[in-house]
Coordinates of C-alpha atoms in Angstrom, one line a residue:
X1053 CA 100.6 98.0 89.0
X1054 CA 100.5 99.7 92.2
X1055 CA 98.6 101.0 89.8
X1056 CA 94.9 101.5 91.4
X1057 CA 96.5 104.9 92.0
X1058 CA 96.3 107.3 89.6
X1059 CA 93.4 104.9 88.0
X1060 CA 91.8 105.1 91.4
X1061 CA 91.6 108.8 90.9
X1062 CA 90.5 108.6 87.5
X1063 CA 87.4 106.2 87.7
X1064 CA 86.6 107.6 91.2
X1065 CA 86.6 111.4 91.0
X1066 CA 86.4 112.4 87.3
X1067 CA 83.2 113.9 87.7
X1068 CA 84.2 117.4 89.5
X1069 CA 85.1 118.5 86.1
X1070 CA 83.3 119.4 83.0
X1071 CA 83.1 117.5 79.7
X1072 CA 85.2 120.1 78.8
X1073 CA 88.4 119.2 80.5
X1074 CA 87.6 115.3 79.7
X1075 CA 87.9 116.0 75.8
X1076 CA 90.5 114.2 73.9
X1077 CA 92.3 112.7 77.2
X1078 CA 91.3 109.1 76.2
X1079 CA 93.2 110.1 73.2
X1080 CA 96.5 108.6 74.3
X1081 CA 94.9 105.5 75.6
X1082 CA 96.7 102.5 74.3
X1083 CA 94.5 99.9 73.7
X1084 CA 94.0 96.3 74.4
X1085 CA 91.3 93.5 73.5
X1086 CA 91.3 91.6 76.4
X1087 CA 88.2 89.9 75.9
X1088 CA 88.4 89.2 72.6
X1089 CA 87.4 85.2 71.4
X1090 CA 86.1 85.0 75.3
X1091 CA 83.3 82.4 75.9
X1092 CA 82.0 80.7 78.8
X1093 CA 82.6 83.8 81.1
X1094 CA 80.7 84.3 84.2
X1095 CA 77.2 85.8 84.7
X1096 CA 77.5 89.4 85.2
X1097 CA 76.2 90.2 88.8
X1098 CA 75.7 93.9 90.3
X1099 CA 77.8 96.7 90.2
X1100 CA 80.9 97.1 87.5
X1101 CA 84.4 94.9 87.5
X1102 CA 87.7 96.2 87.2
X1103 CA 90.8 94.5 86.5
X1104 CA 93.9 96.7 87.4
X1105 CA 97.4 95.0 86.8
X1106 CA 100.8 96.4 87.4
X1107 CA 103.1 95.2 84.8
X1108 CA 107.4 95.9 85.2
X1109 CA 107.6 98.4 82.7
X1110 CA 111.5 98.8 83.7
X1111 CA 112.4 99.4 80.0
X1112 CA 110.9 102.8 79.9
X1113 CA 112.5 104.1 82.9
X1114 CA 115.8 106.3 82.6
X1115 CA 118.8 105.5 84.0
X1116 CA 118.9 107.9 86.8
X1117 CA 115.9 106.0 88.1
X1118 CA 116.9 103.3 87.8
X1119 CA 119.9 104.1 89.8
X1120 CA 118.0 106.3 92.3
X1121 CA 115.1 103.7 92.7
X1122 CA 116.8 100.1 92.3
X1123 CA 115.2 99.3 89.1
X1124 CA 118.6 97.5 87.3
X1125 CA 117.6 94.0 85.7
X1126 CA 115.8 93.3 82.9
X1127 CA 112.3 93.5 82.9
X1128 CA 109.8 90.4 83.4
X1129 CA 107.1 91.2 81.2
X1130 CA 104.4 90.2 84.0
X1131 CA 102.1 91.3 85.8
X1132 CA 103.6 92.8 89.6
X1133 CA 100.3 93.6 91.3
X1134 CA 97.0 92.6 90.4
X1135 CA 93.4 94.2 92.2
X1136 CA 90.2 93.4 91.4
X1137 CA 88.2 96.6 92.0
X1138 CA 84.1 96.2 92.3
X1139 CA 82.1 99.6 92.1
X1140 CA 78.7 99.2 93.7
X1141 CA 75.5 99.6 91.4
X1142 CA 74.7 102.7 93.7
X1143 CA 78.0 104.0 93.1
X1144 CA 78.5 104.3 97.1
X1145 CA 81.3 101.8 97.7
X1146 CA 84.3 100.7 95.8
X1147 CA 85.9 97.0 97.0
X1148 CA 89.6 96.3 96.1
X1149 CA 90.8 92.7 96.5
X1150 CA 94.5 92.3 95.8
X1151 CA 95.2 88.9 94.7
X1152 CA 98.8 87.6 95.4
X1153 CA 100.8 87.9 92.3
X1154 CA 102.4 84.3 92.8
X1155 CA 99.3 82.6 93.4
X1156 CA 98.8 79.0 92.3
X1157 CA 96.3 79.1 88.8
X1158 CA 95.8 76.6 86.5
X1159 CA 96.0 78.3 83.1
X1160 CA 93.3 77.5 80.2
X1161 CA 93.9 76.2 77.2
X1162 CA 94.9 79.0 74.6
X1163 CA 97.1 79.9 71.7
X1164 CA 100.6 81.9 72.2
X1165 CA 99.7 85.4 70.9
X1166 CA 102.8 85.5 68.8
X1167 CA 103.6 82.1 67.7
X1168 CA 100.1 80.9 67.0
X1169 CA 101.4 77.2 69.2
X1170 CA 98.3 75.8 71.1
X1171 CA 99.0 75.1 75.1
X1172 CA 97.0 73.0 77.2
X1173 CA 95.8 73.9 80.2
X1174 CA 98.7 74.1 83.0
X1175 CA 99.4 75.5 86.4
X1176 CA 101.5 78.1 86.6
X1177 CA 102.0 81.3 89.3
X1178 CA 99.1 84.1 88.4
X1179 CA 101.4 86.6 87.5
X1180 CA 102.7 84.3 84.6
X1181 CA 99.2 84.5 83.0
X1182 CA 100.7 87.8 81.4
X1183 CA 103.6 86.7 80.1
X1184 CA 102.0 83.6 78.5
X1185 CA 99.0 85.5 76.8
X1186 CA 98.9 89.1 77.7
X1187 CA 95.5 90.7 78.7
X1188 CA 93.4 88.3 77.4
X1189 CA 94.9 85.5 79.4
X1190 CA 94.8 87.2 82.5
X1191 CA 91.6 88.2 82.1
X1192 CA 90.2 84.4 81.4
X1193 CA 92.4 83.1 84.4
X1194 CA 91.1 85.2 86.9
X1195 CA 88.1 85.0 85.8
X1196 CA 88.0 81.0 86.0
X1197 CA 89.9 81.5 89.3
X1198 CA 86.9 83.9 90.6
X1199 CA 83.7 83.4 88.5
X1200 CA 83.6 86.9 88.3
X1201 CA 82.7 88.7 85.3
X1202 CA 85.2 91.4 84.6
X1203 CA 83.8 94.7 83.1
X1204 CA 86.8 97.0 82.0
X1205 CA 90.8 96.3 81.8
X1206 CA 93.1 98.9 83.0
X1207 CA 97.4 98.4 83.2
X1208 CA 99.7 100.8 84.2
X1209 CA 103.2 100.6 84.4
X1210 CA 106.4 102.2 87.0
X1211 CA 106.9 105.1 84.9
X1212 CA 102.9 106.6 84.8
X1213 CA 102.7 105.3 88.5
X1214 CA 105.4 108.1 89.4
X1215 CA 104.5 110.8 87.0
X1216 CA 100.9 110.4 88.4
X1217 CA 101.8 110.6 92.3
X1218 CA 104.3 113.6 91.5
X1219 CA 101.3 115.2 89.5
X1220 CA 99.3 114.9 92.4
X1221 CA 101.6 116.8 94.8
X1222 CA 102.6 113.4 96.4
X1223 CA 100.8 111.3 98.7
X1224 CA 100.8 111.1 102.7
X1225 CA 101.4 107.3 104.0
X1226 CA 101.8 106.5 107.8
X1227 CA 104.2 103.6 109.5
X1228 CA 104.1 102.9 113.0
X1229 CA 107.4 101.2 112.4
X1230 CA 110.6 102.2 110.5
X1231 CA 110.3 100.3 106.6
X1232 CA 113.5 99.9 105.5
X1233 CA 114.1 97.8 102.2
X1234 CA 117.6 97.6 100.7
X1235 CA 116.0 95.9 97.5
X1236 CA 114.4 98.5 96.8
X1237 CA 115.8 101.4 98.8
X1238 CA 113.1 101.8 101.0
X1239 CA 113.9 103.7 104.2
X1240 CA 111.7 105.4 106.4
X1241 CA 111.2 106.0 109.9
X1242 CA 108.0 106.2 111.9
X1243 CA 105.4 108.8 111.5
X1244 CA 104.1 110.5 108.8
X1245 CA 105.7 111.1 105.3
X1246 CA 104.7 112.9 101.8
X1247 CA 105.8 110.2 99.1
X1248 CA 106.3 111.4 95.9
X1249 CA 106.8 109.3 93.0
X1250 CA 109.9 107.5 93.2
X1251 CA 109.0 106.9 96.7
X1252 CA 106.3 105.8 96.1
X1253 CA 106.9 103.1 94.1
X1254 CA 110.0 102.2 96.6
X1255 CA 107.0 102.0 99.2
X1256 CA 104.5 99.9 96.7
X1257 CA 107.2 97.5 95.6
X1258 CA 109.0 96.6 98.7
X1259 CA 109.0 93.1 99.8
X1260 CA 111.2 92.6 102.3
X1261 CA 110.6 94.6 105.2
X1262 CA 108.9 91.8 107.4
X1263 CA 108.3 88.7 107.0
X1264 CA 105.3 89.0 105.1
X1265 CA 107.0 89.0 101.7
X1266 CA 104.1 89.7 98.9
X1267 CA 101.6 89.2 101.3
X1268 CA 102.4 92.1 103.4
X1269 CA 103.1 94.2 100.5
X1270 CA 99.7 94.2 99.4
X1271 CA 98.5 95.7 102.2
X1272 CA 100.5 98.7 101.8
X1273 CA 99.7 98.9 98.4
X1274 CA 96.3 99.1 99.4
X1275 CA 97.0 101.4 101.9
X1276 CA 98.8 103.6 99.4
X1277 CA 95.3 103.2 97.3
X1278 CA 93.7 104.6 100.4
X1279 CA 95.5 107.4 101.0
X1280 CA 95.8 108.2 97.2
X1281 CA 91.6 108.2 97.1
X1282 CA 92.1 110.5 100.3
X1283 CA 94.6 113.3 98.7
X1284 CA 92.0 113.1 95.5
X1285 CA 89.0 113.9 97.0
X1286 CA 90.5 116.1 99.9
X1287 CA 93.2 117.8 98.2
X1288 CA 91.1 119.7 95.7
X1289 CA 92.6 117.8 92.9
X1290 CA 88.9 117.1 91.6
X1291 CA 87.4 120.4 91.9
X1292 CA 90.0 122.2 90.2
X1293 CA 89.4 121.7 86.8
X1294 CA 93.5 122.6 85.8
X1295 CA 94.8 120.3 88.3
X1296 CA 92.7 117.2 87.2
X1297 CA 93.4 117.8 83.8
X1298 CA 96.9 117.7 84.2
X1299 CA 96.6 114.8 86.6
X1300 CA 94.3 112.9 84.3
X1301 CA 96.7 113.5 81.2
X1302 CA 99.9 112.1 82.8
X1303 CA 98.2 109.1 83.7
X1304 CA 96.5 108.4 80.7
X1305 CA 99.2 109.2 78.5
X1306 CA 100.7 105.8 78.9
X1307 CA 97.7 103.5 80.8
X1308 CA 96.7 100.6 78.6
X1309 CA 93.2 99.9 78.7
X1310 CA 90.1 97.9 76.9
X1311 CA 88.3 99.6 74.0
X1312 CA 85.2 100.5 75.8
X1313 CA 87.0 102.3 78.1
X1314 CA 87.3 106.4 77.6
X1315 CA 86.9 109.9 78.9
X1316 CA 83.1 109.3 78.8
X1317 CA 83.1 106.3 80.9
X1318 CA 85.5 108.0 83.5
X1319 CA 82.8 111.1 83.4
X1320 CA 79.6 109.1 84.3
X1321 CA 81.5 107.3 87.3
X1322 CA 83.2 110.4 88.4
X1323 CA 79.7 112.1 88.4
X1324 CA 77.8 109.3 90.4
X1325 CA 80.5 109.2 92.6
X1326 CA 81.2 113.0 93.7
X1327 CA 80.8 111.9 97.3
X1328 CA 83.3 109.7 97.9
X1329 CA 85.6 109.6 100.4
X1330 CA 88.3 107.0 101.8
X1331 CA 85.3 105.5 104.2
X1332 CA 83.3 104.9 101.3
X1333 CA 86.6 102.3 99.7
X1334 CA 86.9 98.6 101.0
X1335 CA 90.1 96.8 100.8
X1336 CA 90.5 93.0 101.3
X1337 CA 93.0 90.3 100.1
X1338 CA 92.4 86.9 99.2
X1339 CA 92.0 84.1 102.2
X1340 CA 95.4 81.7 102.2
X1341 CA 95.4 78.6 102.8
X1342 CA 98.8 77.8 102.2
X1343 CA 101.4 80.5 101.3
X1344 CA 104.2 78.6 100.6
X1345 CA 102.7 75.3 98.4
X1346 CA 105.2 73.4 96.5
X1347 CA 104.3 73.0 92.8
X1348 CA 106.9 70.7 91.3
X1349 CA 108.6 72.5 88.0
X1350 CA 107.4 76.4 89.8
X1351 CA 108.1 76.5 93.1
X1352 CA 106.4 77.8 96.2
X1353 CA 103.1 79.6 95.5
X1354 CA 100.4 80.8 97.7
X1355 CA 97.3 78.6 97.6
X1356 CA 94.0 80.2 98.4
X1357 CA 91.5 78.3 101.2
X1358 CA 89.1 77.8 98.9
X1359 CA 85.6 77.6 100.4
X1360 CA 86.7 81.4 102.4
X1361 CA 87.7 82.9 98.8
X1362 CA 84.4 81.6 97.4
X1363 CA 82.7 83.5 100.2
X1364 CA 84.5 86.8 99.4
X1365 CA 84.3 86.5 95.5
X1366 CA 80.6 86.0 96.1
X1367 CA 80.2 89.4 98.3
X1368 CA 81.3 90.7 94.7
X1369 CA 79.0 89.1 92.6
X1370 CA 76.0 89.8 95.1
X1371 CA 77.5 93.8 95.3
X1372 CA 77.3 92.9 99.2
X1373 CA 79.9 95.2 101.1
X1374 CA 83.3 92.9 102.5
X1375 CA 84.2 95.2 105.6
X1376 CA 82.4 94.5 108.6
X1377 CA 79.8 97.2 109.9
X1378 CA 81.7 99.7 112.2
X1379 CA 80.9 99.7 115.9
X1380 CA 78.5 102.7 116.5
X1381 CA 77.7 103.2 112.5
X1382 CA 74.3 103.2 110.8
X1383 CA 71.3 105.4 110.8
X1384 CA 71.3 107.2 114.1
X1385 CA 74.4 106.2 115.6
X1386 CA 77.7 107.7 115.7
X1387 CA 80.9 105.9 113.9
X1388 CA 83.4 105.4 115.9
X1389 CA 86.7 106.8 115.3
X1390 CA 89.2 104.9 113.3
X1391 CA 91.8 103.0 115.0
X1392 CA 95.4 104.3 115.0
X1393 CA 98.1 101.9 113.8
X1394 CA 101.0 101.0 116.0
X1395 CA 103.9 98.7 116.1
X1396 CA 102.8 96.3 119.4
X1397 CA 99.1 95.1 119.5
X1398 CA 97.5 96.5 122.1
X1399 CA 96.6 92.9 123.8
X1400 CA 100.1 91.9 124.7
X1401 CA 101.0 95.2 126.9
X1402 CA 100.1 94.6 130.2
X1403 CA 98.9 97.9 131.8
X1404 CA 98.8 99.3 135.6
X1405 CA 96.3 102.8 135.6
X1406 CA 97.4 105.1 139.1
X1407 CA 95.0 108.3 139.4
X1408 CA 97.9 111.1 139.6
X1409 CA 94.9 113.8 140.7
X1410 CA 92.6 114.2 143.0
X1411 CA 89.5 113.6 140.6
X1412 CA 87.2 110.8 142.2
X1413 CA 87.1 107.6 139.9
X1414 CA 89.8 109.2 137.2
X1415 CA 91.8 105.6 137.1
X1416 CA 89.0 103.1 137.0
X1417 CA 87.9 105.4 133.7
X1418 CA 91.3 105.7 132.3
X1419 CA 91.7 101.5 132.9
X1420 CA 88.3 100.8 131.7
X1421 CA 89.0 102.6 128.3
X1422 CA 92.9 101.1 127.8
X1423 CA 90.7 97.9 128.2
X1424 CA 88.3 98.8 126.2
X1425 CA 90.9 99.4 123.3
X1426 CA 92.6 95.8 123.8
X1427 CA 95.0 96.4 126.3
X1428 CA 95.7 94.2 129.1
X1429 CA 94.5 95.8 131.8
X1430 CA 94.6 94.7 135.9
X1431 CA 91.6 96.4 136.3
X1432 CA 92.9 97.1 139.8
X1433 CA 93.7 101.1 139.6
X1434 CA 95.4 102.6 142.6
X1435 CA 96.6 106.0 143.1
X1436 CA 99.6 107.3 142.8
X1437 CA 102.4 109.4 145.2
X1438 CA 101.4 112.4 143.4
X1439 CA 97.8 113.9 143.7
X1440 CA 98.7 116.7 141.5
X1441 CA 99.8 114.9 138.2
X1442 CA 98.7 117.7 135.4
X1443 CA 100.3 115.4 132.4
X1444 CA 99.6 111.6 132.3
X1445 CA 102.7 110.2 132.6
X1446 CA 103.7 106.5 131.0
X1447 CA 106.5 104.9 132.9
X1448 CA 107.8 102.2 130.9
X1449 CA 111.4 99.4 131.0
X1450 CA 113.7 100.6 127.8
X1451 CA 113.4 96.8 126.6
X1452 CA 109.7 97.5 126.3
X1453 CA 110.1 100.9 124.3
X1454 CA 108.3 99.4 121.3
X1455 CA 105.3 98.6 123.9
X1456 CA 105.3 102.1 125.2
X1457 CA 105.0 104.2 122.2
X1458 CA 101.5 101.9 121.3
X1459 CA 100.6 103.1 125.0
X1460 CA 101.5 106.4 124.1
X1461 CA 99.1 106.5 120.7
X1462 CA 96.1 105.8 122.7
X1463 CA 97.0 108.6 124.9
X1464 CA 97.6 111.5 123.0
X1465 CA 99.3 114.4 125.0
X1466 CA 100.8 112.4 127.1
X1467 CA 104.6 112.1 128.3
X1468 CA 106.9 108.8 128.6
X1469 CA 109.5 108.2 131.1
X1470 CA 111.9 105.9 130.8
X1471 CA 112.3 103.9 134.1
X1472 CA 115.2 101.0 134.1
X1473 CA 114.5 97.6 135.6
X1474 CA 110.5 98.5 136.0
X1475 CA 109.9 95.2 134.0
X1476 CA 107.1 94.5 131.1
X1477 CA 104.0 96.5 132.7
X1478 CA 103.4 100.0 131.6
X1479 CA 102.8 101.9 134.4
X1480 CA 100.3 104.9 133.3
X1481 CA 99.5 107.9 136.0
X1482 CA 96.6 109.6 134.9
X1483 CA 96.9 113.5 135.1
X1484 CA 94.6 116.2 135.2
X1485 CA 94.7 117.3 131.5
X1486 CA 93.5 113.4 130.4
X1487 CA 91.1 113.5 127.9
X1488 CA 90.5 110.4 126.0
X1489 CA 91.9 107.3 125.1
X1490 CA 92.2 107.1 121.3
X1491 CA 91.5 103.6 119.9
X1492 CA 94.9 101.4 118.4
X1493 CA 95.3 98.8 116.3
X1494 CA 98.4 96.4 115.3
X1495 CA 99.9 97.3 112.4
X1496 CA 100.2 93.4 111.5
X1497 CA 100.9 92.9 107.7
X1498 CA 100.0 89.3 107.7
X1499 CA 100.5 86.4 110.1
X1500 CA 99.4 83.8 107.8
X1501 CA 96.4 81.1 107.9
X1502 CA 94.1 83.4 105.9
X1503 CA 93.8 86.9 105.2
X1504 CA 93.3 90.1 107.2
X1505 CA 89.3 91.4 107.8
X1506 CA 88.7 93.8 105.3
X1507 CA 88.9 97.4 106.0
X1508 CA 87.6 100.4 104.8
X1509 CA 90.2 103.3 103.8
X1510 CA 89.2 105.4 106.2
X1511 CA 90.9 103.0 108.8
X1512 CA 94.3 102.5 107.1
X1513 CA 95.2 106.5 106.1
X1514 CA 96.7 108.9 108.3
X1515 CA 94.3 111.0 110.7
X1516 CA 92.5 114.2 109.7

């Protein structure tokens, strides 16, 4: 589950290390047949298909966890996350596709693994596939639900998921909001924070801090993914040989994974692959139609829009990239710089510019890049009392704090003053020491009627 972690780092970055290192690791592999009896599977297209699920795995966490991390209950012996991660055939790209745990599927026809009893085909919520028929069903159901032919079958469960972000030294996630989550016990505030593996999971598995439910959860799953590929190629975790190893051994020790899947697999990616970098990752969930359809006998489920997912599931089998290209990107131009995330979208903050210095043309600049950003703008800069403004100053109503601080990320350096009964525009006086205006984006988990554009990693970690 929240998996793509530590399984991330392993199919990603294995190749900074020798063979050396890699022997006997796959040794405590458990492993699965999760293709075994298949037929009628889909054509394989370009590139290699992995399927990583997140199952409970409750029962193998100790009581002082569960205590600290608000784990009590019984387990449900299904799947909690499911991603569908495509490596391009040039080894440049990886795109991960979270597909909503409760989506509506329509089971095939198969035998209970234990009991032998034949089943027709019935719909059930994806995440039951598990519990039905293990790996193998899951594998044929989202399979059927994506004609995409998957390659290689990786699980992980809570327990490796922590023991694999504390082996890593932790990871560093970024909220522009405060995430608090008294299911789980998440709580943190604004800004930047070091998870490590309990808090991690507390961040992965949260559900209810907007109203986004699962939906919004995926995204900051795959926004831990991000910043997990980010600490493994940045952190020197894959060039020191000691480090990976260790990393590479707490992970594997309990992953469960197909049969053709080893230390010798992991090595040939990792060696393709010694590039990569949290641009080079795509993430993307899949397009709802409905998110709360009534199945009678299982409840709400989220149904996909169907022609939008065929689209996107496509992209995969044609190894076509699912982010769009970035403004200013491609041979001979410059990329433009990631956006930050922030609580308010930039288009609902209505903006007044006043040039604070005596620099000719300072406001119409500063206006023209706020707008440029997405902020509403009057395009009408004036100038303000003060000629000698050194600081740029953001005056701003306390009911429109939340509005503010976005104003305040695209202008780094700057200082805001609270001014009571100034009303819903942001007054902004340049000073002297302005520099830029960084770009912002909304840090929207979902608003429904589809799914976000896909981004690449680079966009949804913290800054350099």
């Amino acid at each position: 589950m929240r998996i793509a972690a530590g399984l991330s780092l392993v199919v990603l970055g294995s190749g900074a290390v020798g063979h050396a290192v890699m022997t006997g690791l796959d040794t405590g592999i458990e492993r699965v047949d999760p293709f075994k009896d298949m037929k009628n599977r889909p054509q394989a297209g370009h590139g290699m298909n992995f399927l990583l699920v997140g199952t409970d795995g409750r029962d193998r966490i100790s009581p002082e966890e569960k205590r600290a991390y608000r784990l009590g209950g019984a387990p449900c012996h299904c799947t909690d996350t499911i991603m569908l991660v495509h490596l391009s055939a040039d080894r440049e790209r990886a795109s991960v596709v979270s597909l909503p745990r409760d989506s509506y599927a329509e089971l095939p026809a198969h035998r209970d693994p234990v009991t032998g009893k034949p089943h027709r085909p019935h719909p059930v919520k994806l995440n039951a596939a598990y519990a039905e028929g293990g790996p193998n069903l899951t594998v044929r159901t989202v399979e059927n639900m994506t004609r995409v032919k998957i390659d290689h079958y990786l699980e992980v469960d809570f327990s490796s998921f922590m023991k694999t972000v504390d082996a890593m030294g932790g990871v560093e996630i970024c909220t522009a909001k405060a995430l608090h989550d008294q299911n789980t016990g998440l709580d943190l505030l604004p800004g930047t924070h070091r998870l490590g593996g309990g808090q991690a999971l507390q961040y992965v598995r949260s559900r209810h801090v907007d109203g986004a439910s699962d939906l919004g959860r995926m995204q900051r799953q795959q926004r831990f993914v991000a910043a997990l590929v980010k600490q493994a190629t940045g952190g020197g975790v894959l060039l020191n040989p000691v480090k990976f190893k260790e990393v590479s051994a707490t992970l594997l020790g309990s992953v469960r994974a197909d049969r053709d899947f080893g230390s010798e697999q992991m090595l040939a990616l990792g060696q393709a692959m010694r590039g990569f970098t949290p641009s080079s990752s795509e993430f993307a969930s899949v397009p709802v139609g409905d998110a709360a359809y009534p199945v009678k006998g299982i409840g709400s489920t989220v149904k996909w829009d169907g022609p939008k997912a065929d689209r996107l599931f496509e992209s995969l089998r044609q190894d076509r990239p699912l982010a769009p290209p970035r403004p200013g990107g491609g041979p001979g131009g410059r990329q433009r710089p990631a956006a930050v995330p922030v609580d308010v979208p930039p288009q609902q903050i209505r903006v007044q510019v006043e040039n604070g210095t005596r620099i000719d043309g300072l406001g119409g600049r500063v206006d023209e890049a706020l707008r440029a950003t997405g902020f509403d703008t009057t395009r009408a800069p004036g100038n303000g009392a003060s000629r000698d403004v050194r600081r740029t100053v953001i005056a701003y109503d306390p009911r429109w704090d939340r509005s503010a601080r976005t104003v305040a990320a695209a202008l780094p350096g700057s200082e805001l003053r609270a001014v009571a009964g100034q009303g819903r525009t942001v007054l902004v006086t340049a000073g002297s020491e302005y520099r830029k205006v960084v770009p912002v984006r909304a840090e929207d988990p979902y608003q429904g009627g589809g799914a976000a554009q896909a981004v690449t990693g680079d966009q949804v970690v913290c800054g350099p």
